[in-house]
Amino acid sequence: MLRLVSASKPASASILTKVTPSSSSFTGRRTFASTSARQGDITLTVDGKEVTVPQGSALIQACEAAGATIPRFCYHDRLAIAGNCRMCLVEVERSPKPVASCAMPAMPGSKVWTNTPLVHEAREGVMEFLLSNHPLDCPICDQGGECDLQDQSMRYGADRTRFHEIAGKRAVEDKDLGPLVKTSMNRCIQCTRCVRFANEVAGVEELGTTGRGNDLQIGMYVEKTMNSELSGNVIDLCPVGALTSKPYAFHARPWELKHTDSVDVMDAVGSNIRVDSRGLSVMRVQPRPNDDVNEEWINDKTRFAYDGLRFQRLTTPLIKQGDRFVSASWEDALTAVAEGFRASGAQDDEIQAVAGHLADTESMVALKDLINHLGSDNLTLDSVGGHAAPVHAVDVRSNYLFNATIPGVEQADCILLVGSNPRHEAAVLNSRIRKSWLHTTLEVGLIGERADTAYGYEYLGADAKAVADFVAGKTDFAKKFMNAKKPLIIVGSAITEHPDGPAVYNALAKYVEKNKSQLVTPEWNGFAVLQRVASRAAAYDVGFVPSRKASQTKPKFIYLLNADEVDPKSIPRDAFVVYQGHHGDLGAQLADVCLPGAAYTEKGMTWVNTEGRAQMGRAAVPPPGASREDWKIIRALSELLGAPLPYDDVLSLRDRMWEISPTLVRYDTLEHTSVDVALAGLKTLAAATASAKVSGAPFVKPISNFYQTDPISRASVTMAHCTRAFVKGENYGFSELSSKSEAAYA
Amino acid sequence: MLAARLSKPVPRLPPSVRRISSSSSRRSDALFVHRDTTYNNPKIPFEFNADNLKRAQEIISHYPPQYKKAAVIPLLDLGQRQNKGWTSISVMNYIAKLLEMPPMRVYEVATFYTMFNREPIGENFVQVCTTTPCMLRGAYDVLDTVCNHFGGIKPGDTTKDGKFTVIEVECQGACSNAPMMVVNDDFYEDLTPETTKKVLEAFAKGQKPKPGPQSGRRTSENSAGLTALTSKPYGPGEFCQPEFQ
């Protein structure tokens, strides 16, 4: 079923000996490189219109290019071609039968008709066959209103039935794919989009088709759940209602929803999303295609953690009285903060601000300005070691950004992962590595904790020593890396937090400098830092880092902005703590005053992803209760703290951002660091970390539970179900039931 | 005249039995999902014995190393033979491991091909062909004979003593010798209910009757004797010019 395109170079024997992650990836199955060489354009005629497409395009693409809409179920741009639904039939000159346009290459000079009686009759026939086994349950089907089959049957469906089977329609038992994907397999039309997605993109090679003919069904054969962080995408791919969203089941109809284009904040990829809301609540989150970022996929946390926006919310300002919080008005709360600030006697660097994972750029700029106005430089990031300035400093952007860019990953022919498991830190990016690994001769090496990455890799070690070995060129992989045309080093964000971080950065910076002819060229920058937190790149961009003196000062006044990962021990007992954020998570527990902010779906703010791409999120729903947009809270507080900020609306705040860095407000574009600056940055980095010592502690994965990494996903019931089903390996309720009832079989 | 016509009794249509399509839909004999049972679960170990492993390696060596998985069908067959004629989940898992392919890819193959039995079968596997040429030559009589011989079991069933499993199969390609059935790996052709019984009785005794036509004719020669090519075929040199003789 999977297509293997042209063969150019056999996988070497070394691939077979590579380290395989235990469960799902099989190195032996990787076959030939199949990047199709870019060839010339060809011209053909579709419905009398001349159209020019690249050679090797499918006929369906040529028809699309000519503006003809071709109905389809199995064909999908980003998946291999199956050609099994037969809905895309078109008429081609001198072809005795209608031709499936998805499986037919466009030929130069051919004449194609997409709108003739023959084509219509053929499609009507196909539709009748598809509907003959499809249940008539549209009124109770969640796909209703956005169903390809429903839409296309409006045009190609018959208005009366010829179906007289007493035995009834085909019945297929439902599969249990876990807590995210609901199945109703009677509705399945066997387009196998989900199977192709799981095998090609997600790397879950457990989904397939069993049986044959009328009995063909989609499933796992054995009882298993679909354990993938990208599994939710099969819901979008399913052209019928066979795979629908379990958390969203029967909650809303598509025509009731308001669509808001926004940006995801669950990781630092900045996936483009569409937030579907009804009234005051977010009903679901769906991906928005953007080839430069997330293609068409989003991970399950992005898609399903939205129910966390409904629970554990801070809706009114809270002031701690004794051992409990009492709700208060904004005036009282802000006064309480101002009084607490004065009572704490914090001076200069004793005033600390902590920016958390979900802090938006605007509020970080406002908070930094406020803290600086108050005379402090104590700007801390909410991560391990965040109280000190980061190893890579923040003076040169290329030191902390994913310079190769996300689409650039596909060009790399050799990737070294250092202390990172992209599958959990940037799942969508990981699918690109997998894509490249499947279709090209990409080699991957990993230094750090072993992980199931969905592609084979060479394991090089777990600690800074392995990095030193690599840099010294001792391993085979290091030699391959040296010979690669576009090598790429992906440094995980956990390295910055690791005690050996400086040593690793030092070694890598020197290595990149030494091999700059391959690694840093005007076309390619192969040194990439993979951030895992939505706010981090922006925090570095605005310079949200402490001075050396400030980082050693014991704070007396602490302002936690969305900071929920702080170590409670790091907060002095006598300090006055303010928490600003949207969830009553860890940060709120530590606070003396809580100021309720807005979550990412409730404010139109700027987010900078790991590549340094500024993107605008948009408010889909209003913030609940008395909560306010974050920068406004800081602006209001600045009045009471006696250091009023000079901006009154978000536009003047963005002007201020422009002053800090124009990249923050140049939306949706990337600004590459020039070769000279990038090399200068690496030189400074190497010089600053020259005296670093190696402790030899192994790198550990920063994310042990993919499904719960931030206050929103921790508050989400769906994510808790996922944790139970996938992370802890507990049996999710329904599997148990079905295995019991079927035990009597055979 | 018109009245005369009308008074004639109108011939009644025969009662229509199949006005609308009512053939019962035939499902394949086994479920296309796996259920753990006491006799078929992944915990039951399976491994090729030394002979079969050697053979498996020989089969694998026919394919380029990166296309090792192409050996899945012959290996499944080998596994099925070693595993008493059926392919258990352990067999599939073992072959997936051997060929370094995801187990699901093996399950897909094993469920697609009907000759992989995914449920245990009896010692002797009787497959009666009922496709058109055999059917015309009395395949249903043969099938009934087989079923009745085993005490009225149905196609797909195994006898109580576990010695025979009977199934109905599609064309085996021995149409010139119809009707036929396959017992284990051998074809028994030109069957009549009597010869069928004989074959089965022999198997019940643990003997193996001679495969091929049971009517006494050789292979698929004309049963009425040859009608062409009856003369003795001439040998080399005959009818040649003297110099070539």
Coordinates of C-alpha atoms in Angstrom, one line a residue, chain B residues 220-231:
Chain B
S220 CA -6.5 -35.6 -17.2
E221 CA -6.5 -37.8 -20.2
N222 CA -9.8 -38.5 -21.9
S223 CA -11.7 -41.0 -19.8
A224 CA -13.1 -42.7 -22.9
G225 CA -9.7 -43.4 -24.2
L226 CA -7.6 -41.4 -26.7
T227 CA -9.4 -40.0 -29.7
A228 CA -6.3 -38.4 -31.3
L229 CA -2.6 -39.2 -31.4
T230 CA -3.6 -42.8 -31.1
S231 CA -0.8 -44.1 -33.4

